XYZ file of C-alpha atoms in Angstrom:
589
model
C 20.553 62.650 45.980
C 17.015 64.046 45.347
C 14.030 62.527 47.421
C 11.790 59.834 46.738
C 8.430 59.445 47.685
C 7.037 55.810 48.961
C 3.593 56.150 49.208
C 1.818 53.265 50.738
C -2.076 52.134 50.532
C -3.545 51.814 53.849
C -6.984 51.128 53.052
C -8.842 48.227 55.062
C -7.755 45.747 51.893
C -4.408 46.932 51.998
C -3.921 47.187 56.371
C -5.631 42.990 55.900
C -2.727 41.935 53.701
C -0.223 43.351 56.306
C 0.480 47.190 54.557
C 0.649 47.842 58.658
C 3.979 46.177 59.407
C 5.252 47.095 55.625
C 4.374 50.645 56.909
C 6.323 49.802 60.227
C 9.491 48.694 58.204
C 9.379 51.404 55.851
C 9.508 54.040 58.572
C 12.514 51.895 60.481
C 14.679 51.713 57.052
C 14.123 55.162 55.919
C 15.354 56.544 59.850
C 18.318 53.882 60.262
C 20.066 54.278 56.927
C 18.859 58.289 56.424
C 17.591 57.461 53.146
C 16.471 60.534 51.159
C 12.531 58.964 51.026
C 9.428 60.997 52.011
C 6.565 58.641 53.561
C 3.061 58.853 52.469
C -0.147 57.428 53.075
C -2.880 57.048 50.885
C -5.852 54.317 50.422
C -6.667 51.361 47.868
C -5.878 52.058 44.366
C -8.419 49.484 43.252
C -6.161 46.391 43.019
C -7.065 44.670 46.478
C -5.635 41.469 45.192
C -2.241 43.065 45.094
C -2.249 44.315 48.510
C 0.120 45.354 50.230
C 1.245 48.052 47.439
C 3.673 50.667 47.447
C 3.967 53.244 44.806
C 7.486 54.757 44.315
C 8.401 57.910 42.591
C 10.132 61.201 41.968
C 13.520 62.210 41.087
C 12.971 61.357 37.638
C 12.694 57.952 38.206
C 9.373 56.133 36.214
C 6.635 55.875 38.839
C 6.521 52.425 39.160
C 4.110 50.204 42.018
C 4.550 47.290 43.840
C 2.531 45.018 45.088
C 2.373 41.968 47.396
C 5.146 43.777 49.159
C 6.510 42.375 52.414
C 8.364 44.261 55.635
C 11.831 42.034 54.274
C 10.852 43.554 51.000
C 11.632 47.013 51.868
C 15.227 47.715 52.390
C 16.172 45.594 49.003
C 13.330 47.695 46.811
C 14.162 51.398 48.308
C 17.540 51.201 47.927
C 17.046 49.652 44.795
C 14.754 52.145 43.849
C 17.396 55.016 45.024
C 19.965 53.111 42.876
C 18.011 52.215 39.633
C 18.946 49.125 40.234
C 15.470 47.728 41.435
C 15.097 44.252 41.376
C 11.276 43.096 42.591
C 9.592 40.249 40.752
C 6.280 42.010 41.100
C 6.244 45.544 39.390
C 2.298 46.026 38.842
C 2.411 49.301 37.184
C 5.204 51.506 35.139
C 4.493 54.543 33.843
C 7.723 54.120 31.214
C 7.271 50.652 30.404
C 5.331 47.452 30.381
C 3.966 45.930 33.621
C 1.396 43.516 34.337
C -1.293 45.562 35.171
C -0.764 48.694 33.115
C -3.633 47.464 31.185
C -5.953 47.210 33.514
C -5.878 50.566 34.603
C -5.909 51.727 30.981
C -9.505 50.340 30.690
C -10.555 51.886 32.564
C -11.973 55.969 33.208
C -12.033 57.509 36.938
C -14.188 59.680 37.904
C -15.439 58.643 41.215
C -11.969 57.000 41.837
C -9.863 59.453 41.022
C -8.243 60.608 43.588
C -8.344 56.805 45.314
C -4.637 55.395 46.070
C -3.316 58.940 44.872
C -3.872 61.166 48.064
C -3.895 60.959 51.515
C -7.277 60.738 52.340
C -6.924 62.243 56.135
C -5.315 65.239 54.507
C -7.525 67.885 53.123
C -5.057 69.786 51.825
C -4.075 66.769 49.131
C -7.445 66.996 47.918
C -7.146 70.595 47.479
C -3.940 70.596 45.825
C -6.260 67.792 43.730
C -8.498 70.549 42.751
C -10.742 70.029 45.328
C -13.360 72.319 46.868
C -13.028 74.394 43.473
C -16.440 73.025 42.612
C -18.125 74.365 45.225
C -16.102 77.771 44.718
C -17.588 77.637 41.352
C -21.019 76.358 42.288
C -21.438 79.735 45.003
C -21.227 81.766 42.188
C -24.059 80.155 40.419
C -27.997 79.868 40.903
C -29.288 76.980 42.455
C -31.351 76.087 38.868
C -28.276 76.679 37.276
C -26.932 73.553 39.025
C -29.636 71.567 39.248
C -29.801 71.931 34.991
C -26.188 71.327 34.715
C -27.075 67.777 36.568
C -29.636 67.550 34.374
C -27.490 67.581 31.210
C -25.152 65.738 32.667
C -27.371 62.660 32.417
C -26.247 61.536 35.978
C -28.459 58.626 37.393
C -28.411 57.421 40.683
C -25.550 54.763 40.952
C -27.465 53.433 44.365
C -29.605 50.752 42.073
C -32.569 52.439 40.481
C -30.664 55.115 37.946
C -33.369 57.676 38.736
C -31.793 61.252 36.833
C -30.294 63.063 39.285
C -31.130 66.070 38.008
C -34.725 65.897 38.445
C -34.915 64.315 42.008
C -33.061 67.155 42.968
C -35.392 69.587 40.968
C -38.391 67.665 43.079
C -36.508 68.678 46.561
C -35.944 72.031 45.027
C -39.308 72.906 44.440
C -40.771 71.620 47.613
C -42.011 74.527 49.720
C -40.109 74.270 53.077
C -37.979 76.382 55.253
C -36.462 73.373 56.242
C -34.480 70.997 54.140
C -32.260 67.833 54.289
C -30.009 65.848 51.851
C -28.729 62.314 52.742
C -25.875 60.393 51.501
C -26.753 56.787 51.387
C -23.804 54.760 52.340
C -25.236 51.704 54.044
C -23.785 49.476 52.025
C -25.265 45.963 51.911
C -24.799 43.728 49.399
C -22.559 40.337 50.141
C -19.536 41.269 47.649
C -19.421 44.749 47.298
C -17.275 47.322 48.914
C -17.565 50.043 46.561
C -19.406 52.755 49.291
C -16.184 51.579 51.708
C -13.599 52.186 49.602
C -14.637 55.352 47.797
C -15.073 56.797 51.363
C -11.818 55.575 52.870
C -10.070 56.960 49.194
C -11.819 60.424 48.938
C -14.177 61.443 51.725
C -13.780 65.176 50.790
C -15.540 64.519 46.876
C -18.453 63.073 48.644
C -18.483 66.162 51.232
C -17.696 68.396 48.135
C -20.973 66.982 46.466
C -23.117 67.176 49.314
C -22.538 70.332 50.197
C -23.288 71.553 46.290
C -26.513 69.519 46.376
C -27.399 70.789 49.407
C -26.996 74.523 48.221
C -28.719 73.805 44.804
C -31.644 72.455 46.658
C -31.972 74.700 49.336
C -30.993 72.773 52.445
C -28.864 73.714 55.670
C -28.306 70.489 57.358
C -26.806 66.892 56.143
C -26.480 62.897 57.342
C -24.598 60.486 56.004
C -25.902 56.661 56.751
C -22.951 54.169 57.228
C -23.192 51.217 58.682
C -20.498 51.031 61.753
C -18.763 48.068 60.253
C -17.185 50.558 58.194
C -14.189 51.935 60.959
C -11.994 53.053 58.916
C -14.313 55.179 56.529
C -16.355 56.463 59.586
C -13.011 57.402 60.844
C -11.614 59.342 57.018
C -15.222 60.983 57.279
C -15.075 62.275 60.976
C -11.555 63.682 60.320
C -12.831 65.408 56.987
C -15.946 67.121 58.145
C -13.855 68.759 60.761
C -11.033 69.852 58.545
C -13.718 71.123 56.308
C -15.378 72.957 58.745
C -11.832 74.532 59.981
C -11.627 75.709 56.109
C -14.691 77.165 55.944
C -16.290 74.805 53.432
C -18.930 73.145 56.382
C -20.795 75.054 58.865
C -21.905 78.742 58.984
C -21.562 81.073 55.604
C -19.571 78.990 53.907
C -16.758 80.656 52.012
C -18.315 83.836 53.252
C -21.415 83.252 51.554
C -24.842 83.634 52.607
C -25.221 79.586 52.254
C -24.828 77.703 55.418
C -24.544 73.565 56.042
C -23.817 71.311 58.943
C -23.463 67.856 58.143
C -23.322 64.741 60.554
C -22.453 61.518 60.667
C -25.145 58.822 61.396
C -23.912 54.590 61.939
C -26.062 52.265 61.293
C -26.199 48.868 62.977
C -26.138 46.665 59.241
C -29.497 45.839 58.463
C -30.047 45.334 54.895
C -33.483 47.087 54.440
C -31.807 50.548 55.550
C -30.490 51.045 52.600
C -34.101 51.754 51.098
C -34.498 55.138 51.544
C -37.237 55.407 53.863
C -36.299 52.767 56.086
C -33.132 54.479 56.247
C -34.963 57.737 57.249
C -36.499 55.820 59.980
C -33.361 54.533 61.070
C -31.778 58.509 60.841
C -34.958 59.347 63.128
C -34.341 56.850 66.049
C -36.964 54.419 64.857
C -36.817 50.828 63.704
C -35.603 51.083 60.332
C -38.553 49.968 58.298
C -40.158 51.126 55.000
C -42.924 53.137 54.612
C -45.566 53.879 51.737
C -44.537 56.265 48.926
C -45.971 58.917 48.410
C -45.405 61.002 50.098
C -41.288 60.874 48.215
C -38.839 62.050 50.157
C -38.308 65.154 48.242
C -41.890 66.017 49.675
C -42.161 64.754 53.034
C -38.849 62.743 54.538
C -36.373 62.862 57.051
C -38.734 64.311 59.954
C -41.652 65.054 57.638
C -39.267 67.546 55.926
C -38.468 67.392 52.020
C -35.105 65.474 51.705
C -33.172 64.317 48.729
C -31.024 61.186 49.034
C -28.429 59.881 46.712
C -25.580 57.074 47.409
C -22.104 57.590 47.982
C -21.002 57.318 44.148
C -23.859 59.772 42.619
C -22.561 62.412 45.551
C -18.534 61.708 44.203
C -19.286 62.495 41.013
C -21.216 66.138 41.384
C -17.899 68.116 41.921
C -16.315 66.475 38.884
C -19.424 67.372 36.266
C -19.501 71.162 38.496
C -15.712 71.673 37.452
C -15.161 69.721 33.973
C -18.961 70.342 32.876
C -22.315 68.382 31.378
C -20.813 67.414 27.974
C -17.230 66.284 29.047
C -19.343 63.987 31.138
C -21.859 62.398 28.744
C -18.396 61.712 26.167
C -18.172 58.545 28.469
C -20.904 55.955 27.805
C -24.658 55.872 25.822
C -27.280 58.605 25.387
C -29.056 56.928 28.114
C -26.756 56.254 31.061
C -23.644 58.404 30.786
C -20.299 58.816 32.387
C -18.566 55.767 34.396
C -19.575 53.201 36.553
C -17.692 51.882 39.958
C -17.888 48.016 40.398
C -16.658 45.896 43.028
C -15.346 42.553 41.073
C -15.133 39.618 43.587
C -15.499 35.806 43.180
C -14.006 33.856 40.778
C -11.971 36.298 39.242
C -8.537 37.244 39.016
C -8.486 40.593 39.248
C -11.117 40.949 42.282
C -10.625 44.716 43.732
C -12.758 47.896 42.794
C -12.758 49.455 39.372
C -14.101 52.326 37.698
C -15.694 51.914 33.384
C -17.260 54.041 31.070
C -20.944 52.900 30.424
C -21.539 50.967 27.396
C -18.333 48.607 28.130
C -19.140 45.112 27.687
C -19.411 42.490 30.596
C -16.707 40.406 28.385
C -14.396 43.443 28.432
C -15.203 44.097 32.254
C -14.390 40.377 33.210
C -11.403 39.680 30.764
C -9.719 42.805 30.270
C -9.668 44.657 33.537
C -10.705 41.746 35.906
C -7.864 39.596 34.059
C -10.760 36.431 33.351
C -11.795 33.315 35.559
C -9.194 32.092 38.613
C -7.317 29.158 37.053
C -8.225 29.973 33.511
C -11.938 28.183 34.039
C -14.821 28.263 32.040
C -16.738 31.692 33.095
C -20.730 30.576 33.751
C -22.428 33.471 34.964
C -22.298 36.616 36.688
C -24.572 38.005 39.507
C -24.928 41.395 39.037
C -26.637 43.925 41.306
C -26.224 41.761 44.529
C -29.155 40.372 46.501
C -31.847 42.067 44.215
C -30.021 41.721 41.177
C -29.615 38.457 38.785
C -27.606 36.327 37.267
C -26.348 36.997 33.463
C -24.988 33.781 32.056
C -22.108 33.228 29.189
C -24.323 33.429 26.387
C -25.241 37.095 27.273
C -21.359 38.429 28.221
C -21.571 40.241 24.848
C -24.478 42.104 26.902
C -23.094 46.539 27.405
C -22.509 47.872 30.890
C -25.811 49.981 30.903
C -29.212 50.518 32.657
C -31.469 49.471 29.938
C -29.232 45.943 28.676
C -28.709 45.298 32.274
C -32.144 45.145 32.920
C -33.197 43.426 29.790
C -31.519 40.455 31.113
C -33.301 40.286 34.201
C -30.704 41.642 36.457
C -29.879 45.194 37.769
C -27.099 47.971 37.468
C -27.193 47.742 41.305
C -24.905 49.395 43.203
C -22.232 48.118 41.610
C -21.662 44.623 43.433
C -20.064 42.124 40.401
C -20.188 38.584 42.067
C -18.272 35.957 38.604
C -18.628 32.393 38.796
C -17.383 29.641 37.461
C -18.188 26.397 36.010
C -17.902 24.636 39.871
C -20.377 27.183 41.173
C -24.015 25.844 41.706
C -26.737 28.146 40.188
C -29.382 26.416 42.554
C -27.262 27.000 45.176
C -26.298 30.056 44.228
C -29.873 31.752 44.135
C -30.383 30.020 47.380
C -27.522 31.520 48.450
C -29.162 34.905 47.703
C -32.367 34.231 48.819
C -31.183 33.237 52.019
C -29.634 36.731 52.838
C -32.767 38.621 51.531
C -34.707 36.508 53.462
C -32.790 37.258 56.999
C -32.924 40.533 56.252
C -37.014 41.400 55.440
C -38.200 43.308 58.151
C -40.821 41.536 58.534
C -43.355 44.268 57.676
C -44.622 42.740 54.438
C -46.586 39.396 54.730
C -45.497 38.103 51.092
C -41.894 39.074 51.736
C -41.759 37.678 55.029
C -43.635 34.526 54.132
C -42.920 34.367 50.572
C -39.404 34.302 50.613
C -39.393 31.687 52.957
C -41.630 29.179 51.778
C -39.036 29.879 48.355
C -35.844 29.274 50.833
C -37.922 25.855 52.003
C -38.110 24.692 48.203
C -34.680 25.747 47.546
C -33.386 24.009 49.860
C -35.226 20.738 49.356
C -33.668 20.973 45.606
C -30.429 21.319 46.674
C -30.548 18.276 49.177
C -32.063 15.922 46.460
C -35.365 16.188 47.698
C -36.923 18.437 45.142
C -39.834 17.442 42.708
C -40.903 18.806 39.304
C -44.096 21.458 40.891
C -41.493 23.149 42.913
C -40.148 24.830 39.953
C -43.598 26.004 38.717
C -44.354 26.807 42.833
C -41.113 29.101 42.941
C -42.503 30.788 39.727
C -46.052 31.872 41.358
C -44.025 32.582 44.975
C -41.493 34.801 43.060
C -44.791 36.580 41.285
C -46.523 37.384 44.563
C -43.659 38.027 46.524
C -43.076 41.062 43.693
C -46.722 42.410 43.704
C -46.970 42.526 47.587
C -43.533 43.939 48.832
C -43.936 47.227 49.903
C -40.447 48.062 49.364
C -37.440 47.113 46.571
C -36.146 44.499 48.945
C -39.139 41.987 48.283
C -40.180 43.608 45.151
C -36.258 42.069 43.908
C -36.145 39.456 46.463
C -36.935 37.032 44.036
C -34.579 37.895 40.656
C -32.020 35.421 41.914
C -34.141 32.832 41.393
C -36.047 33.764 38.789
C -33.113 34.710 36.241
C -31.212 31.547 37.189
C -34.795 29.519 36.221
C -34.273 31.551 33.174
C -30.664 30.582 31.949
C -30.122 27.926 34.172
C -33.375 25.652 34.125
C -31.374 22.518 33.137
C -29.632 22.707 36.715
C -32.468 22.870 38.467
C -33.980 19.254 36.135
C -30.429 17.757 37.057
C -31.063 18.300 41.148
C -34.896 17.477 40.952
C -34.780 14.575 37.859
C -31.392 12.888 38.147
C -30.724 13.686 41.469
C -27.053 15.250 40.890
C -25.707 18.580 40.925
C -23.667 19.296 37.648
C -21.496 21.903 39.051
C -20.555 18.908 41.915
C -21.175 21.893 44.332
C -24.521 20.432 46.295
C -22.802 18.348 49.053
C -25.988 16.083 49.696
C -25.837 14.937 46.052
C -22.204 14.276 45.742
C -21.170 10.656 45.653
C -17.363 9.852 46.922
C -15.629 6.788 45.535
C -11.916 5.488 44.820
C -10.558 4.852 41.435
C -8.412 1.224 41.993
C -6.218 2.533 39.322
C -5.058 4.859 40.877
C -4.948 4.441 44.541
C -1.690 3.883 46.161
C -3.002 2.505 49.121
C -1.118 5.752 50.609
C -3.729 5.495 53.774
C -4.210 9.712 54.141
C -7.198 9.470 52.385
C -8.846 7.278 55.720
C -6.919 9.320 58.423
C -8.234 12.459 57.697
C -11.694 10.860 57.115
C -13.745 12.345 60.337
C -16.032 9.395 60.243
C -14.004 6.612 59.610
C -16.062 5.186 56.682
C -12.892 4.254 54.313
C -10.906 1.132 54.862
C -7.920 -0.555 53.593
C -4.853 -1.416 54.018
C -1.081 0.012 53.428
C -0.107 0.047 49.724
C -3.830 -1.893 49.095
C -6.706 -0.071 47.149
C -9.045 1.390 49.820
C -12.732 1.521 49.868
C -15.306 4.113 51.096
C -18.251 2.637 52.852
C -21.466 5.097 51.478
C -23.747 4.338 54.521
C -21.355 6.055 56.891
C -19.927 8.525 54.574
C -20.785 12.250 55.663
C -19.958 13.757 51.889
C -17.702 16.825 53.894
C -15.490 15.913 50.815
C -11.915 15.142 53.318
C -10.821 12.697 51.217
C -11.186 14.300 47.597
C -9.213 17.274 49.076
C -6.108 15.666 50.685
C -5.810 12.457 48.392
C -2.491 13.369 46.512
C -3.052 10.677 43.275
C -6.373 12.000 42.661
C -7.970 8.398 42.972
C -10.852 10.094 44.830
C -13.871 10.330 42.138
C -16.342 12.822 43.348
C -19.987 12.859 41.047
């Protein structure tokens, strides 16, 4: 019988949903019953909500995956699988015939992803047999403008948020007159939601090395960092073990590939503030310093890391250099608009089905993003907005989901490309709350340095938070207008100079929420705990008692088979009641 391969993703999604003990089994099985399977590792395909999957194939067999896959799964599926008699009731992906999520992978093009869930990310010599390190083979044998215009006509932006071309920031390091040189990827990845920096790196460490280095060579610099925050293990761990097998191979260190070019590269962990992901506090952070901004100019590409011109791109940008290097400008610019080509990565989470990390052409439409490859709203709900670009992005409602997956539309609604963090919601979610929810974050994480960030965001958080509790009046809304102005105008740095999008952008679709908490005193969305209202419906009440013994304040009475009463002067609104009553007799409004 020929051999099988069972390749299992081990990512941090996958090792959370218990791949570790499927990985435990699968070794145990394959050694007690000398099955004819080869074990392999790889990372998160992109479907984290599937986790734990396995991928089976060779031996002519379809290549079929698996997911929510248990250790009592694995005897029944491999010997299944051996036999072509499988029998699983959760086949995610056939490459001969319908599955449930063939589709979703159809939508979508990868670029940055695609290797992810296909190698073995701690094994260089998958990446190779990938085509990797060709790319900076090929780049060796070119000029250093040759590369930097081959960027250029790519019409790569920078996926960290802004979309700067690529191209030309690295023309700006280029042409800085220094010996001495740095590049920086930017992997300090922030945003509440998104995991796109985290799973890229624990996927495919060696396309972000590959890009690096080829950056690094077109713009004339001998030494490297990458930023991570150390929350990361996992992808600080893939990145430790692939700088050292690339140094082994000769594509780090001294004369690389027996070239005159030479490039060490190091690892730097941050310790998760938010504000290091702007580039200068980041360079601060690199340096041993606090990690706050500081005034541009001087740019990086002029005067950064240690006074020394630097060029700084994200972890995505980086992944996608050795791809353009090998397949060329034009094959990349078939994928999306004139103005922002090739894919983007997105990390779907919230209220959708689908949540996990996928990969999209630009130009895509948020309807197609949501429905077709995030599968639509949990519990087939009415979709109500999407916050797009995390913290500093905003919040595109329903009437706009016709709006294209691009930097211009994006921003014409008043949110951000980001990096990539897509955070649905549904028709329970809050959009008070929800922008207070965001402010909140952005306002833990100012440095400080700022006045009108500092201050500004708070006195917004106070307001905010006196809307949400009921306690709101009409001049807050034009007060959080003014704040949100000034907080723009006198942030030094992109975290206050977005701070405020949240807010502003749900005042913008969403203004008739924000009436409802101040006017009527009731949230619509039944979300704001302080102006929910618990009461029992006589009809139908049971007089079933749970409802009062797993109130934590005592406040309902009534007795056994009896309607039952909730006393509003001692009731705490924590919502007990509405959750465990089994006849749905508990109203909330």
């Amino acid at each position: 019988m020929s051999k099988i391969i069972a390749r299992l993703g081990l990512g941090s999604c996958g090792v959370a949903a218990g791949a570790g003990e499927v990985w435990t089994a699968l070794q145990q099985v394959v050694q007690e019953k000398n099955l004819p399977v080869q074990l392999e590792k790889t990372a998160c395909i992109g479907m984290c909500f599937e986790e734990p999957l396995l991928e089976l194939s060779g031996a002519g067999k379809a290549n079929i995956m698996l997911g929510k896959v248990t250790p009592a799964d694995v005897p029944s599926v491999l010997e299944g699988y051996l036999n072509d008699n499988l029998q699983y009731k959760n086949i995610v992906l056939n490459d001969r015939q319908p599955a449930v999520h063939n589709e979703l992978i159809a939508n979508q093009k990868r670029i940055v992803l695609r290797n992810c869930g296909k190698i073995d990310p701690e094994k260089i010599e998958d990446y190779e047999t990938a085509g990797g390190y060709q790319a900076i083979r090929k780049a060796l044998q070119m000029q250093p403008s040759e590369i930097i215009e081959l960027v250029k006509n790519s019409g790569l932006r920078g996926r960290g948020g802004a979309g700067f071309p690529t191209g030309l920031k690295w023309q700006f390091a280029h042409n800085a007159k220094n010996a001495k040189k740095y590049v920086i990827c930017n992997a300090d990845e922030g945003d509440p939601g998104a995991f796109m920096d985290r799973s890229t790196l624990e996927g495919d460490p060696h396309a972000v090395l590959e890009g690096m280095i080829i950056g690094a060579y077109a713009i004339g610099a001998d030494e490297g960092y990458i930023y991570i925050r150390a929350e990361y293990p996992m992808a600080i761990r893939h990145l430790r073990k692939a700088i050292s097998d690339a140094e082994a191979k000769g594509y780090l260190g001294k004369n690389i590939l027996g070239s005159q070019f030479s490039f060490d590269l190091h690892i730097k962990e941050g310790a998760g503030a938010f504000v290091c992901g702007e580039e200068t506090a980041l360079m601060q952070s690199v340096e041993g310093k606090r990690g706050m901004p500081t005034i541009r100019p001087p740019f990086p590409a002029e005067a950064g890391l240690w006074g020394k011109p630097t060029n700084i791109n994200n972890v995505e940008t980086w992944a996608n250099i050795p791809w353009i290097m090998i397949n060329g400008a034009e094959a990349f610019r078939k994928f999306g608009t004139e103005k922002s080509s090739g894919t983007k990565v997105f990390a779907l989470a919230g209220k959708i089905k689908n949540s996990g990390l996928i990969e999209v052409p630009m130009g895509m439409p948020l309807r197609d993003v949501i429905y077709k490859v995030g599968g639509g709203i949990k519990n087939d709900k009415k979709f109500k907005g999407v916050q797009l670009g995390g913290p500093s992005g905003g919040c595109i409602p329903a009437e706009l989901l016709d709006t294209t997956v691009d930097y211009d539309s994006i921003t014409k609604t008043g949110a951000i490309m980001g990096s990539g963090g897509m955070v649905v919601m549904d028709e329970d979610t809050c959009m008070v709350d929800i922008a207070r929810f965001f402010l909140n974050f952005t306002q833990n994480e100012s440095c400080g340095k700022c006045t009108f960030c500092r201050i500004g965001t708070r006195r917004m958080l106070e307001i905010l938070n006196r809307i949400t509790e009921g306690k709101g009046e009409l001049e807050d809304i034009d007060k959080l207008e003014q704040l949100a102005v000034n907080v723009i105008k006198g942030s030094l740095c992109g975290l206050g100079q977005t701070a405020p999008n949240p807010v502003l952008t749900t005042l913008r679709y969403f203004r008739n929420e924000y009436l409802a908490h101040i006017v009527d005193k009731k949230c619509p969305a039944h979300s704001c705990s302080a102006l929910l209202t618990y009461s029992i419906d006589p009809e139908k009440c049971t007089g079933c008692t749970l409802c009062a013994r797993k109130c934590p304040v005592g406040c309902i009475s009534g007795e056994v088979k009896k309607v039952h009463s909730i006393d509003q002067s001692k009731c705490i609104k924590c919502g007990a009641c509405f959750t465990n009553c089994r006849f749905q007799a508990v109203i909330k409004d």
